[in-house]
Coordinates of C-alpha atoms in Angstrom, one line a residue:
Chain A
M1 CA -57.5 90.4 57.3
L2 CA -55.1 88.4 59.4
T3 CA -51.4 88.8 59.0
R4 CA -49.2 85.8 58.3
Q5 CA -48.1 85.6 61.9
E6 CA -51.6 85.8 63.2
L7 CA -52.8 83.1 60.8
G8 CA -50.0 80.8 61.9
Q9 CA -50.7 81.3 65.5
L10 CA -54.4 80.7 64.9
G11 CA -53.6 77.4 63.0
E12 CA -51.5 76.2 65.9
K13 CA -54.2 76.9 68.4
L14 CA -56.7 74.9 66.3
A15 CA -54.1 72.1 66.1
V16 CA -53.6 72.0 69.8
K17 CA -57.3 71.8 70.4
Y18 CA -57.6 69.0 67.9
L19 CA -54.7 67.1 69.4
Q20 CA -56.2 67.4 72.9
Q21 CA -59.5 66.0 71.6
Q22 CA -57.5 63.1 70.1
G23 CA -56.0 62.3 73.5
Y24 CA -52.6 63.8 73.0
K25 CA -50.9 65.4 76.0
I26 CA -49.3 68.7 75.0
V27 CA -45.8 68.8 76.3
E28 CA -44.5 71.9 74.8
Q29 CA -45.7 74.6 72.4
N30 CA -43.4 76.7 70.3
Y31 CA -40.2 75.2 71.6
Y32 CA -37.4 77.6 70.6
C33 CA -33.7 77.1 70.5
R34 CA -31.1 78.7 68.4
L35 CA -31.4 76.0 65.8
G36 CA -35.1 76.8 65.1
E37 CA -38.5 76.1 66.4
I38 CA -40.9 73.2 66.8
D39 CA -44.6 74.2 66.8
I40 CA -46.0 71.5 69.1
I41 CA -44.5 68.6 71.1
A42 CA -47.1 66.2 72.3
F43 CA -47.2 62.7 73.9
K44 CA -49.5 59.8 73.2
D45 CA -49.4 56.0 73.3
D46 CA -45.7 55.7 74.2
Y47 CA -44.7 58.1 71.4
L48 CA -43.3 61.6 71.8
V49 CA -44.4 63.4 68.7
F50 CA -42.9 66.5 67.2
I51 CA -45.5 68.3 65.2
E52 CA -45.2 71.0 62.5
V53 CA -48.3 73.0 61.8
K54 CA -48.8 74.6 58.4
T55 CA -51.8 76.9 57.9
K56 CA -53.1 78.2 54.6
R57 CA -56.1 80.2 53.5
N58 CA -56.8 78.3 50.3
Q59 CA -55.6 75.5 48.2
N60 CA -54.4 77.7 45.3
F61 CA -50.8 77.0 46.0
G62 CA -51.1 73.3 46.9
S63 CA -51.4 71.3 50.1
P64 CA -49.8 72.7 53.3
W65 CA -47.9 69.4 53.7
V66 CA -45.9 70.2 50.6
E67 CA -44.4 73.2 52.4
V68 CA -42.5 70.9 54.8
N69 CA -39.7 70.2 52.4
C70 CA -36.4 68.5 52.9
H71 CA -34.8 71.6 54.3
K72 CA -37.6 72.1 56.8
Q73 CA -37.5 68.4 57.8
Q74 CA -33.8 68.6 58.6
K75 CA -34.4 71.8 60.6
I76 CA -37.1 70.1 62.7
H77 CA -34.9 67.0 63.1
Q78 CA -32.1 69.2 64.5
V79 CA -34.3 71.0 66.9
A80 CA -35.8 67.7 68.0
R81 CA -32.4 66.2 68.7
H82 CA -31.6 69.3 70.7
Y83 CA -34.8 69.0 72.7
I84 CA -34.2 65.2 73.3
S85 CA -30.7 65.9 74.6
R86 CA -31.8 68.7 76.9
Q87 CA -34.6 66.7 78.4
G88 CA -32.5 63.5 78.6
Y89 CA -35.1 61.2 77.0
L90 CA -33.4 57.8 76.3
E91 CA -35.9 55.0 76.1
T92 CA -38.6 56.8 74.2
N93 CA -40.2 56.4 70.8
F94 CA -40.2 59.5 68.6
R95 CA -42.2 60.5 65.6
F96 CA -42.6 63.4 63.3
D97 CA -46.1 64.5 62.3
V98 CA -47.4 67.3 60.1
I99 CA -50.8 69.0 60.6
G100 CA -52.1 71.0 57.7
V101 CA -54.8 73.6 58.4
F102 CA -57.1 75.3 55.8
Y103 CA -58.5 78.4 57.3
S104 CA -61.2 80.5 55.6
C105 CA -62.9 82.0 58.7
S106 CA -63.5 80.9 62.3
Q107 CA -66.5 78.8 61.2
D108 CA -64.9 77.3 58.2
Y109 CA -61.7 75.4 58.6
Q110 CA -60.3 72.0 58.0
L111 CA -57.5 70.0 59.7
S112 CA -55.5 67.2 58.2
H113 CA -53.1 65.2 60.4
L114 CA -50.3 63.2 58.8
E115 CA -48.7 60.8 61.2
N116 CA -45.1 59.7 60.8
A117 CA -44.7 62.2 58.0
F118 CA -41.0 61.8 57.6
S119 CA -37.9 60.2 59.1
V120 CA -34.4 61.1 58.6
Chain B
M1 CA -36.4 43.7 69.5
I2 CA -33.9 41.9 67.3
A3 CA -34.6 39.5 64.5
K4 CA -32.5 37.3 62.3
V5 CA -33.3 36.0 58.9
I6 CA -31.0 33.8 56.7
S7 CA -30.5 34.9 53.1
S8 CA -28.0 34.1 50.4
A9 CA -25.9 35.9 47.8
V10 CA -23.6 34.8 45.0
L11 CA -19.9 35.5 44.6
G12 CA -18.4 34.1 41.5
I13 CA -20.3 31.0 40.8
E14 CA -20.7 29.9 44.4
A15 CA -23.3 31.2 46.8
Y16 CA -22.7 32.1 50.5
L17 CA -25.0 32.6 53.4
V18 CA -25.9 36.1 54.5
Q19 CA -27.3 36.7 57.9
V20 CA -29.8 39.6 57.8
E21 CA -30.1 41.0 61.3
I22 CA -32.7 43.6 62.2
D23 CA -32.9 45.7 65.3
L24 CA -35.9 47.9 66.1
A25 CA -34.9 50.4 68.7
R26 CA -36.6 53.4 70.4
G27 CA -35.4 56.7 69.1
L28 CA -35.7 59.1 66.2
P29 CA -37.3 57.2 63.4
A30 CA -34.6 56.1 60.9
F31 CA -33.9 53.1 58.6
N32 CA -30.2 52.3 58.4
L33 CA -28.6 49.6 56.4
V34 CA -25.0 48.4 57.2
G35 CA -22.8 45.6 56.0
L36 CA -21.2 47.0 52.8
P37 CA -24.4 47.4 50.8
D38 CA -24.1 48.8 47.2
T39 CA -26.6 51.3 45.8
V40 CA -29.1 48.7 44.8
V41 CA -29.1 47.2 48.3
K42 CA -29.5 50.6 49.9
E43 CA -32.5 51.4 47.7
S44 CA -34.2 48.3 49.1
R45 CA -35.2 50.5 52.0
E46 CA -37.7 52.2 49.9
R47 CA -39.0 49.0 48.3
V48 CA -39.3 47.3 51.7
R49 CA -41.1 50.3 53.2
A50 CA -43.6 50.5 50.4
S51 CA -44.2 46.8 50.1
I52 CA -44.8 46.3 53.8
K53 CA -47.3 49.2 53.8
N54 CA -49.0 47.9 50.7
S55 CA -49.3 44.4 52.0
S56 CA -51.4 46.0 54.8
F57 CA -48.8 45.4 57.5
Q58 CA -47.6 48.2 59.8
F59 CA -44.2 49.7 59.1
P60 CA -42.7 50.4 62.5
V61 CA -42.0 54.0 63.6
K62 CA -38.7 53.0 65.2
R63 CA -35.1 53.3 64.7
I64 CA -34.4 50.4 62.4
T65 CA -31.0 49.0 61.8
V66 CA -30.3 46.3 59.3
N67 CA -27.0 44.5 59.3
L68 CA -25.9 42.2 56.5
A69 CA -23.3 39.7 57.8
P70 CA -20.5 38.8 56.9
A71 CA -19.8 42.5 56.9
D72 CA -16.7 42.4 54.8
I73 CA -18.1 41.2 51.5
K74 CA -19.7 43.8 49.3
K75 CA -23.4 43.2 49.0
E76 CA -24.9 43.5 45.5
G77 CA -28.4 43.1 44.1
A78 CA -32.0 43.3 45.1
A79 CA -32.4 39.8 46.5
Y80 CA -32.2 41.0 50.1
D81 CA -35.5 42.9 49.9
L82 CA -37.6 39.9 51.1
P83 CA -35.4 38.8 54.0
I84 CA -35.2 42.4 55.2
A85 CA -39.0 42.8 55.0
I86 CA -39.6 39.5 56.8
G87 CA -37.0 40.5 59.4
I88 CA -38.9 43.7 60.1
L89 CA -42.2 41.8 60.4
L90 CA -40.5 39.2 62.6
A91 CA -39.1 41.9 65.0
Q92 CA -42.6 43.3 65.3
G93 CA -44.0 39.8 66.1
I94 CA -46.1 39.6 62.9
V95 CA -44.2 36.6 61.7
D96 CA -43.8 33.4 63.7
S97 CA -40.1 32.7 64.2
A98 CA -40.3 29.0 64.9
E99 CA -39.2 27.7 61.5
L100 CA -37.4 30.7 60.1
E101 CA -33.9 29.4 60.9
D102 CA -34.5 26.4 58.7
Y103 CA -35.1 28.4 55.5
V104 CA -33.0 30.5 53.2
I105 CA -35.0 33.5 52.0
V106 CA -34.3 35.5 48.9
G107 CA -36.4 37.7 46.6
E108 CA -36.7 41.2 45.2
L109 CA -39.8 43.1 46.2
S110 CA -41.9 45.4 44.0
L111 CA -43.7 48.3 45.6
N112 CA -47.0 46.5 45.8
G113 CA -45.5 43.6 47.7
E114 CA -45.1 41.2 44.8
L115 CA -41.9 39.3 44.2
R116 CA -39.6 39.7 41.3
E117 CA -37.2 37.2 39.8
I118 CA -33.6 37.1 41.2
Q119 CA -30.3 35.9 39.8
G120 CA -28.4 32.9 41.0
A121 CA -31.2 30.8 42.4
L122 CA -29.4 27.6 41.4
P123 CA -26.2 28.2 43.3
M124 CA -28.3 29.3 46.3
A125 CA -30.2 26.1 46.2
I126 CA -27.0 24.1 46.1
L127 CA -25.7 26.0 49.1
A128 CA -28.9 25.6 51.1
K129 CA -28.6 21.9 50.6
Q130 CA -24.9 21.9 51.6
E131 CA -25.7 23.9 54.7
G132 CA -28.3 21.4 55.8
K133 CA -31.2 23.9 55.5
R134 CA -34.7 22.5 55.1
G135 CA -35.7 24.8 52.3
L136 CA -35.4 27.8 50.1
I137 CA -38.1 30.5 50.0
L138 CA -37.8 32.3 46.7
P139 CA -39.8 34.1 44.0
A140 CA -42.0 31.7 42.0
A141 CA -40.3 32.7 38.8
N142 CA -37.1 31.1 40.0
A143 CA -38.7 28.0 41.5
A144 CA -38.1 25.6 38.6
E145 CA -34.4 26.6 38.5
A146 CA -33.9 25.8 42.2
A147 CA -36.0 22.6 42.0
V148 CA -33.3 21.0 39.9
I149 CA -31.5 20.3 43.2
E150 CA -32.9 17.3 44.9
G151 CA -33.3 16.9 48.6
I152 CA -34.3 20.4 49.4
E153 CA -37.8 21.9 49.8
V154 CA -38.4 24.7 47.3
V155 CA -41.0 27.2 48.4
P156 CA -42.1 29.4 45.6
V157 CA -43.9 32.6 46.8
E158 CA -45.4 35.3 44.8
S159 CA -45.8 38.1 47.3
L160 CA -44.7 39.3 50.7
S161 CA -48.1 38.4 52.3
E162 CA -47.9 34.9 50.9
T163 CA -44.5 34.5 52.5
V164 CA -45.9 35.6 55.8
N165 CA -48.8 33.2 55.6
F166 CA -46.4 30.4 54.7
L167 CA -44.2 31.1 57.7
N168 CA -47.1 31.5 60.1
D169 CA -49.3 28.5 59.1
G170 CA -47.5 26.7 56.3
T171 CA -50.0 27.5 53.5
L172 CA -49.2 28.4 50.0
E173 CA -51.8 30.1 47.8
S174 CA -50.1 30.1 44.4
G175 CA -49.4 26.4 44.3
V176 CA -46.7 26.7 41.7
E177 CA -45.6 23.3 40.5
V178 CA -42.0 22.7 41.6
D179 CA -41.6 19.1 40.8
Y180 CA -38.8 18.8 38.2
E181 CA -38.3 15.8 36.1
L182 CA -34.7 15.3 35.1
D183 CA -34.4 15.0 31.4
L184 CA -30.9 15.3 30.0
E185 CA -31.8 14.5 26.4
P186 CA -30.7 17.5 24.5
D187 CA -33.0 19.2 22.1
Y188 CA -31.1 21.1 19.4
S189 CA -32.8 23.1 16.7
F190 CA -30.1 22.3 14.2
D191 CA -28.9 19.1 12.7
F192 CA -25.9 18.0 10.7
A193 CA -28.3 16.4 8.1
E194 CA -29.0 20.0 6.9
V195 CA -25.4 20.4 5.7
K196 CA -25.1 19.3 2.1
G197 CA -21.8 18.0 0.8
Q198 CA -18.7 19.0 2.8
Q199 CA -18.1 15.4 3.8
A200 CA -14.4 16.1 4.6
A201 CA -15.3 18.9 7.0
K202 CA -18.0 16.8 8.7
R203 CA -15.6 14.0 9.2
A204 CA -13.0 16.4 10.7
L205 CA -15.6 17.9 13.1
E206 CA -16.5 14.4 14.1
V207 CA -12.8 13.7 15.0
A208 CA -12.7 17.1 16.8
A209 CA -15.8 16.2 18.8
A210 CA -14.5 12.7 19.6
G211 CA -11.2 14.0 21.0
G212 CA -12.2 17.4 22.2
H213 CA -9.8 19.1 19.8
N214 CA -9.9 22.7 18.9
V215 CA -10.6 23.5 15.3
I216 CA -9.8 26.3 12.8
M217 CA -11.7 26.3 9.6
I218 CA -10.3 28.1 6.6
G219 CA -12.4 28.8 3.6
P220 CA -13.8 31.4 1.2
P221 CA -17.0 33.3 2.2
G222 CA -20.1 31.3 1.8
A223 CA -18.5 27.9 2.1
G224 CA -20.6 27.0 5.2
K225 CA -18.0 27.5 8.0
T226 CA -20.6 29.1 10.3
M227 CA -23.2 26.6 9.4
L228 CA -20.9 23.7 10.3
A229 CA -19.7 25.3 13.6
R230 CA -23.2 25.9 14.7
R231 CA -23.9 22.2 14.4
L232 CA -20.8 21.1 16.3
P233 CA -22.5 21.1 19.7
T234 CA -25.2 18.7 18.4
I235 CA -22.6 15.9 17.9
L236 CA -20.8 16.4 21.2
P237 CA -21.7 13.9 23.9
Q238 CA -24.8 14.6 26.0
L239 CA -24.1 16.7 29.1
S240 CA -23.9 14.8 32.3
L241 CA -25.9 16.1 35.2
E242 CA -22.9 17.7 36.9
E243 CA -21.9 19.4 33.6
A244 CA -25.4 20.6 33.1
I245 CA -25.5 22.1 36.6
E246 CA -22.1 23.8 36.0
V247 CA -23.4 25.4 32.8
T248 CA -26.8 26.4 34.3
K249 CA -25.0 27.9 37.4
I250 CA -23.1 30.3 35.1
Y251 CA -26.2 31.3 33.2
S252 CA -28.2 31.6 36.4
I253 CA -25.8 34.2 37.9
V254 CA -25.8 36.3 34.8
G255 CA -29.5 36.0 34.5
L256 CA -29.4 34.5 31.0
L257 CA -31.3 31.4 31.8
P258 CA -33.9 31.0 29.0
A259 CA -37.5 31.1 30.3
G260 CA -39.1 27.7 30.7
E261 CA -35.7 25.9 30.8
P262 CA -34.6 25.4 34.4
L263 CA -31.7 23.2 33.5
I264 CA -29.6 23.8 30.4
T265 CA -29.3 20.4 28.7
T266 CA -27.8 21.5 25.4
R267 CA -24.2 22.4 25.1
P268 CA -23.7 26.1 24.8
F269 CA -22.6 27.7 21.6
R270 CA -21.3 31.2 21.9
S271 CA -20.3 33.2 18.9
P272 CA -19.0 36.7 20.1
H273 CA -18.6 39.4 17.6
H274 CA -15.0 40.2 16.6
T275 CA -15.1 43.6 18.3
T276 CA -15.5 41.9 21.7
S277 CA -13.2 43.3 24.4
N278 CA -10.9 41.5 26.8
A279 CA -13.4 41.8 29.6
G280 CA -16.2 40.6 27.3
M281 CA -14.1 37.6 26.3
I282 CA -12.8 36.3 29.6
G283 CA -15.0 38.2 32.1
G284 CA -14.5 41.4 34.0
G285 CA -16.1 44.2 35.9
R286 CA -15.6 45.7 39.3
I287 CA -16.8 42.5 40.8
P288 CA -15.9 40.2 37.9
Q289 CA -18.8 38.7 35.8
P290 CA -18.3 35.7 33.6
G291 CA -17.3 36.4 30.0
E292 CA -17.8 34.5 26.8
V293 CA -15.3 31.7 27.6
S294 CA -17.2 30.9 30.7
L295 CA -20.6 31.2 29.0
A296 CA -19.3 28.6 26.5
H297 CA -18.1 26.3 29.3
N298 CA -18.7 22.7 28.4
G299 CA -19.7 23.8 24.9
V300 CA -18.3 25.6 21.9
L301 CA -16.8 29.0 21.6
F302 CA -16.9 30.0 17.9
L303 CA -14.8 32.9 16.7
D304 CA -15.8 33.9 13.3
E305 CA -13.3 36.0 11.2
L306 CA -10.5 35.1 13.6
P307 CA -7.9 37.5 12.2
E308 CA -10.3 40.4 12.7
F309 CA -10.3 39.9 16.5
N310 CA -8.3 42.3 18.5
R311 CA -4.9 40.7 19.1
N312 CA -5.1 41.1 22.8
V313 CA -8.4 39.4 23.0
L314 CA -7.0 36.3 21.3
E315 CA -3.9 36.3 23.6
V316 CA -6.0 36.3 26.7
L317 CA -7.7 33.2 25.5
R318 CA -4.4 31.2 25.9
Q319 CA -4.5 30.8 29.6
P320 CA -8.2 29.6 29.8
L321 CA -7.6 27.2 27.0
E322 CA -4.8 25.6 28.9
E323 CA -6.2 25.7 32.4
R324 CA -9.9 25.2 31.6
E325 CA -10.8 27.9 34.0
V326 CA -10.2 31.6 34.2
T327 CA -9.1 33.6 37.2
I328 CA -9.9 37.3 37.2
S329 CA -8.3 39.6 39.7
R330 CA -9.8 43.0 40.5
A331 CA -9.2 45.4 43.4
L332 CA -12.3 44.2 45.2
T333 CA -11.9 40.5 44.7
T334 CA -10.4 37.6 42.8
L335 CA -12.8 35.2 41.2
S336 CA -12.4 32.0 39.2
Y337 CA -14.9 30.9 36.6
P338 CA -14.8 27.6 34.7
A339 CA -13.8 27.8 31.0
G340 CA -13.7 24.3 29.6
I341 CA -14.4 25.1 26.0
M342 CA -13.9 23.7 22.6
L343 CA -12.5 26.5 20.5
V344 CA -13.8 26.7 16.9
A345 CA -12.4 29.5 14.8
A346 CA -13.1 30.4 11.2
C347 CA -11.2 32.6 8.8
N348 CA -10.8 33.3 5.2
P349 CA -7.5 32.2 3.6
C350 CA -6.7 35.8 2.6
P351 CA -8.2 39.3 2.8
C352 CA -10.3 38.9 -0.4
G353 CA -11.3 35.4 0.6
F354 CA -10.5 33.4 -2.6
F355 CA -6.9 32.3 -2.2
G356 CA -6.9 28.6 -3.3
D357 CA -10.4 28.7 -4.7
A358 CA -11.1 26.6 -7.7
V359 CA -13.0 29.2 -9.7
E360 CA -12.7 32.7 -8.3
K361 CA -9.4 34.5 -8.7
C362 CA -7.6 35.8 -5.6
S363 CA -6.6 39.4 -5.9
C364 CA -4.3 39.6 -2.9
T365 CA -0.5 39.9 -3.0
Q366 CA 1.6 37.2 -1.3
Y367 CA 2.5 39.8 1.3
Q368 CA -1.1 40.6 2.1
I369 CA -1.9 37.0 2.5
S370 CA 0.9 36.2 4.9
R371 CA 0.2 39.4 6.9
Y372 CA -3.5 38.4 7.2
L373 CA -2.7 34.9 8.4
N374 CA 0.0 36.1 10.8
K375 CA -2.5 38.2 12.7
V376 CA -3.2 34.9 14.6
S377 CA -0.3 34.3 16.9
G378 CA 1.7 31.1 16.9
P379 CA 0.9 30.3 20.6
L380 CA -2.8 30.4 19.9
L381 CA -2.5 28.3 16.8
D382 CA -0.5 25.9 18.8
R383 CA -3.5 25.1 20.9
I384 CA -5.6 24.4 17.8
D385 CA -5.2 20.8 16.7
I386 CA -7.3 20.6 13.6
H387 CA -6.7 22.9 10.6
L388 CA -9.5 22.4 8.2
E389 CA -10.0 23.7 4.7
V390 CA -13.6 24.2 3.8
P391 CA -13.9 24.8 0.0
R392 CA -16.8 26.3 -1.7
L393 CA -19.3 23.8 -3.2
E394 CA -20.1 23.6 -6.8
P395 CA -23.7 24.6 -7.5
E396 CA -24.6 21.2 -8.8
V397 CA -23.3 19.5 -5.6
I398 CA -25.5 21.7 -3.5
S399 CA -28.6 20.8 -5.4
R400 CA -27.8 17.2 -5.9
A401 CA -26.0 16.1 -2.7
P402 CA -28.1 13.8 -0.5
S403 CA -28.5 15.1 3.0
G404 CA -26.0 13.3 5.1
E405 CA -26.1 11.5 8.4
T406 CA -28.1 13.1 11.3
S407 CA -26.4 14.5 14.3
A408 CA -27.7 11.7 16.5
Q409 CA -26.0 9.1 14.3
I410 CA -22.7 10.9 14.5
R411 CA -23.0 11.5 18.2
E412 CA -23.4 7.8 18.8
R413 CA -19.9 7.2 17.3
V414 CA -18.5 10.2 19.2
N415 CA -19.9 8.8 22.5
K416 CA -18.2 5.5 21.8
A417 CA -14.9 7.2 21.3
R418 CA -15.3 9.2 24.4
T419 CA -16.1 6.2 26.5
I420 CA -12.8 4.6 25.3
Q421 CA -11.0 7.8 26.4
Q422 CA -12.7 7.9 29.8
Q423 CA -11.6 4.3 30.5
R424 CA -8.1 5.1 29.3
F425 CA -7.8 8.2 31.5
T426 CA -9.5 6.9 34.7
Q427 CA -6.2 7.1 36.6
E428 CA -5.2 10.5 35.1
E429 CA -6.3 14.0 35.7
I430 CA -7.3 14.5 32.0
N431 CA -10.5 13.6 30.3
C432 CA -9.9 13.6 26.6
N433 CA -7.3 13.1 23.9
A434 CA -6.9 16.9 23.3
E435 CA -5.6 17.4 26.8
M436 CA -2.7 14.9 26.3
S437 CA 0.9 16.1 26.3
G438 CA 4.4 14.8 26.8
R439 CA 4.2 11.7 29.0
F440 CA 0.6 10.8 27.9
L441 CA 1.6 10.8 24.3
E442 CA 4.3 8.3 24.8
E443 CA 2.2 6.2 27.0
Y444 CA -1.0 6.0 25.1
C445 CA -0.2 6.7 21.4
N446 CA 1.4 3.4 20.3
L447 CA 2.0 3.3 16.6
T448 CA 2.0 0.2 14.4
S449 CA 5.2 -0.2 12.4
A450 CA 3.4 0.9 9.2
G451 CA 2.1 4.0 11.0
E452 CA 5.4 4.9 12.4
E453 CA 7.0 4.6 9.0
L454 CA 4.4 6.8 7.3
L455 CA 4.7 9.4 10.0
K456 CA 8.5 9.6 9.7
G457 CA 8.3 10.0 6.0
A458 CA 5.7 12.7 6.3
L459 CA 7.8 14.6 8.8
Q460 CA 10.7 14.7 6.3
R461 CA 8.8 15.3 3.1
L462 CA 6.5 17.9 4.5
N463 CA 9.1 19.5 6.7
L464 CA 7.0 19.3 9.8
S465 CA 8.1 20.5 13.2
A466 CA 8.3 18.5 16.4
R467 CA 5.2 20.3 17.6
A468 CA 3.3 19.2 14.6
Y469 CA 4.4 15.7 15.3
D470 CA 2.7 15.8 18.7
R471 CA -0.5 17.2 17.2
I472 CA -0.6 14.5 14.6
L473 CA -0.2 11.8 17.2
K474 CA -3.0 13.2 19.3
L475 CA -5.3 13.5 16.3
A476 CA -4.4 10.0 15.2
R477 CA -5.3 8.7 18.6
S478 CA -8.8 10.2 18.4
I479 CA -9.3 8.8 14.9
A480 CA -8.2 5.4 16.2
D481 CA -10.7 5.7 19.0
L482 CA -13.4 6.5 16.6
A483 CA -12.4 3.4 14.6
G484 CA -12.2 1.4 17.9
V485 CA -8.6 0.2 17.4
A486 CA -6.0 0.1 20.1
E487 CA -2.8 0.8 18.1
I488 CA -2.6 3.7 15.7
G489 CA -2.2 2.4 12.2
S490 CA -1.1 4.1 8.9
D491 CA -4.7 4.9 8.0
Q492 CA -5.2 7.0 11.1
V493 CA -1.8 8.7 10.7
A494 CA -2.6 9.6 7.1
E495 CA -5.9 11.2 8.0
A496 CA -4.3 13.1 10.9
I497 CA -1.6 14.6 8.6
Q498 CA -4.4 16.0 6.5
Y499 CA -5.6 18.1 9.4
R500 CA -2.4 20.1 9.7
D501 CA -2.7 22.5 6.7
L502 CA -1.3 25.5 8.4
D503 CA 2.0 23.7 9.1
R504 CA 2.5 23.4 5.3
D505 CA 4.4 25.8 3.1
F506 CA 1.3 26.6 1.1
F507 CA 0.0 28.9 3.8
K508 CA 3.3 30.1 5.0
G509 CA 3.7 32.4 2.0

């Protein structure tokens, strides 16, 4: 049995693989600052995308998207602003995505990608 | 990427242009609305987002800033939904901008992209014409209302996608008929012929209609006061086009326009309950909305059970009765609404209702009676020219009396009298006999010697005041106009004296 941390890391790995297949260029993974963390920062089609990955074992407690609530959104937004100011991006489009992962075993998993999941 | 769409909003009874500016910028996705929007306008963000998506257009992932100019007027209502949505599509290049500047765009969006009715379409159409715009794009439900104004293209649309198609290649799917044929012939559901008996009261109302005089009717319960008052608008002269537009504008901004009636051609009849508040009577609210006096503009305001009204409410009527408009000041803004009304009041002669009745006995004390009648203040009564007693009818009169003249017949006479007045007052700022005072009375109310003699005698015998003298002169003038005579004779004076009951001792207690 995987621990919660291991499950989360596994989900993020699967998400990175998926994003690369979709033509995203991964800019940053697990970007930390004292405000919090962003799982993946990727770039595609003129958009710099901040991605939150949520992994679950089953659907018993609802969709993984639901977990990205208002509080979490604000958190991500803060970290994103921190990142943007550090990197000095000015003329760039930004977007926030959420990727939900259902993980049963290494052969049986499902990804769902929600583009432009929220704006603040 | 900046886009500009022209919209409109209503303040008071006049519309003004609102520039809706939209900027799509790079940055963290956001949707900001500036330019003093109220809650309803702010919520349009969600409606716009959903309706753009559900009309199968792309909602941009950008930093969207919407500005409503002029920025210093508080924006109310949902009519900005459509211009904001069009502006966002314009900024993305989905809409062709070539002709957009020529149109004023208004409309409330539903989540699926359909358009809902808005308020104030008529003033907006008038404004669009004044500003030299080519047309007005608005919800189909409002099209007929706006089509009353000639010389402007009215484009009725039913959805966001239809609006986009129209702007891009000039096609309209719904094809709502917007041709409006002007028909000012009023269509009332009541008629004076339905009132049996009460010949004296009918005659008095005819005089009131002819001269634009305010009336108070005094009579026991069940005498037919309400029935008579309700039929007064039917004998008033037909509304002119300007008057009809004035009335319709007020109903348009409060959203009271009856369905299927784009232009109100009947004179309004408002009968507010006696618990009505000040604000309900003359208008009010944070941004003042018209009250009953404005809704009765160019028509009849009927106050049933006059003494039961809150004293304050009656006092606030004094200014609008004099000025024919009402100015309401609030912290946010000061607005004026028209209030050219004919006041018709009704009351019982005493608390039990039977004082002076032929059969039923009155059970009130003299003190109760005078207290009851004193609830109506002198200054208000001063503005009421005709005091009319409406007695109860005997049962056999009700069953036997032939139905009298129709409203159309009476209106014909009233129209004649009004024409005489219009000719008389062409050089003056007043329109009808009721508005005469001081100088006008001397100038236009010439008495024959017989008339003068009768009036002098009456003043002495009935102990009438100077004020009553003026009223009698005015009334006599209207009666003379109905009869088509230039000089006021003794007949007219005699009739006019009858209409001043409350000046007599009988009611003074």
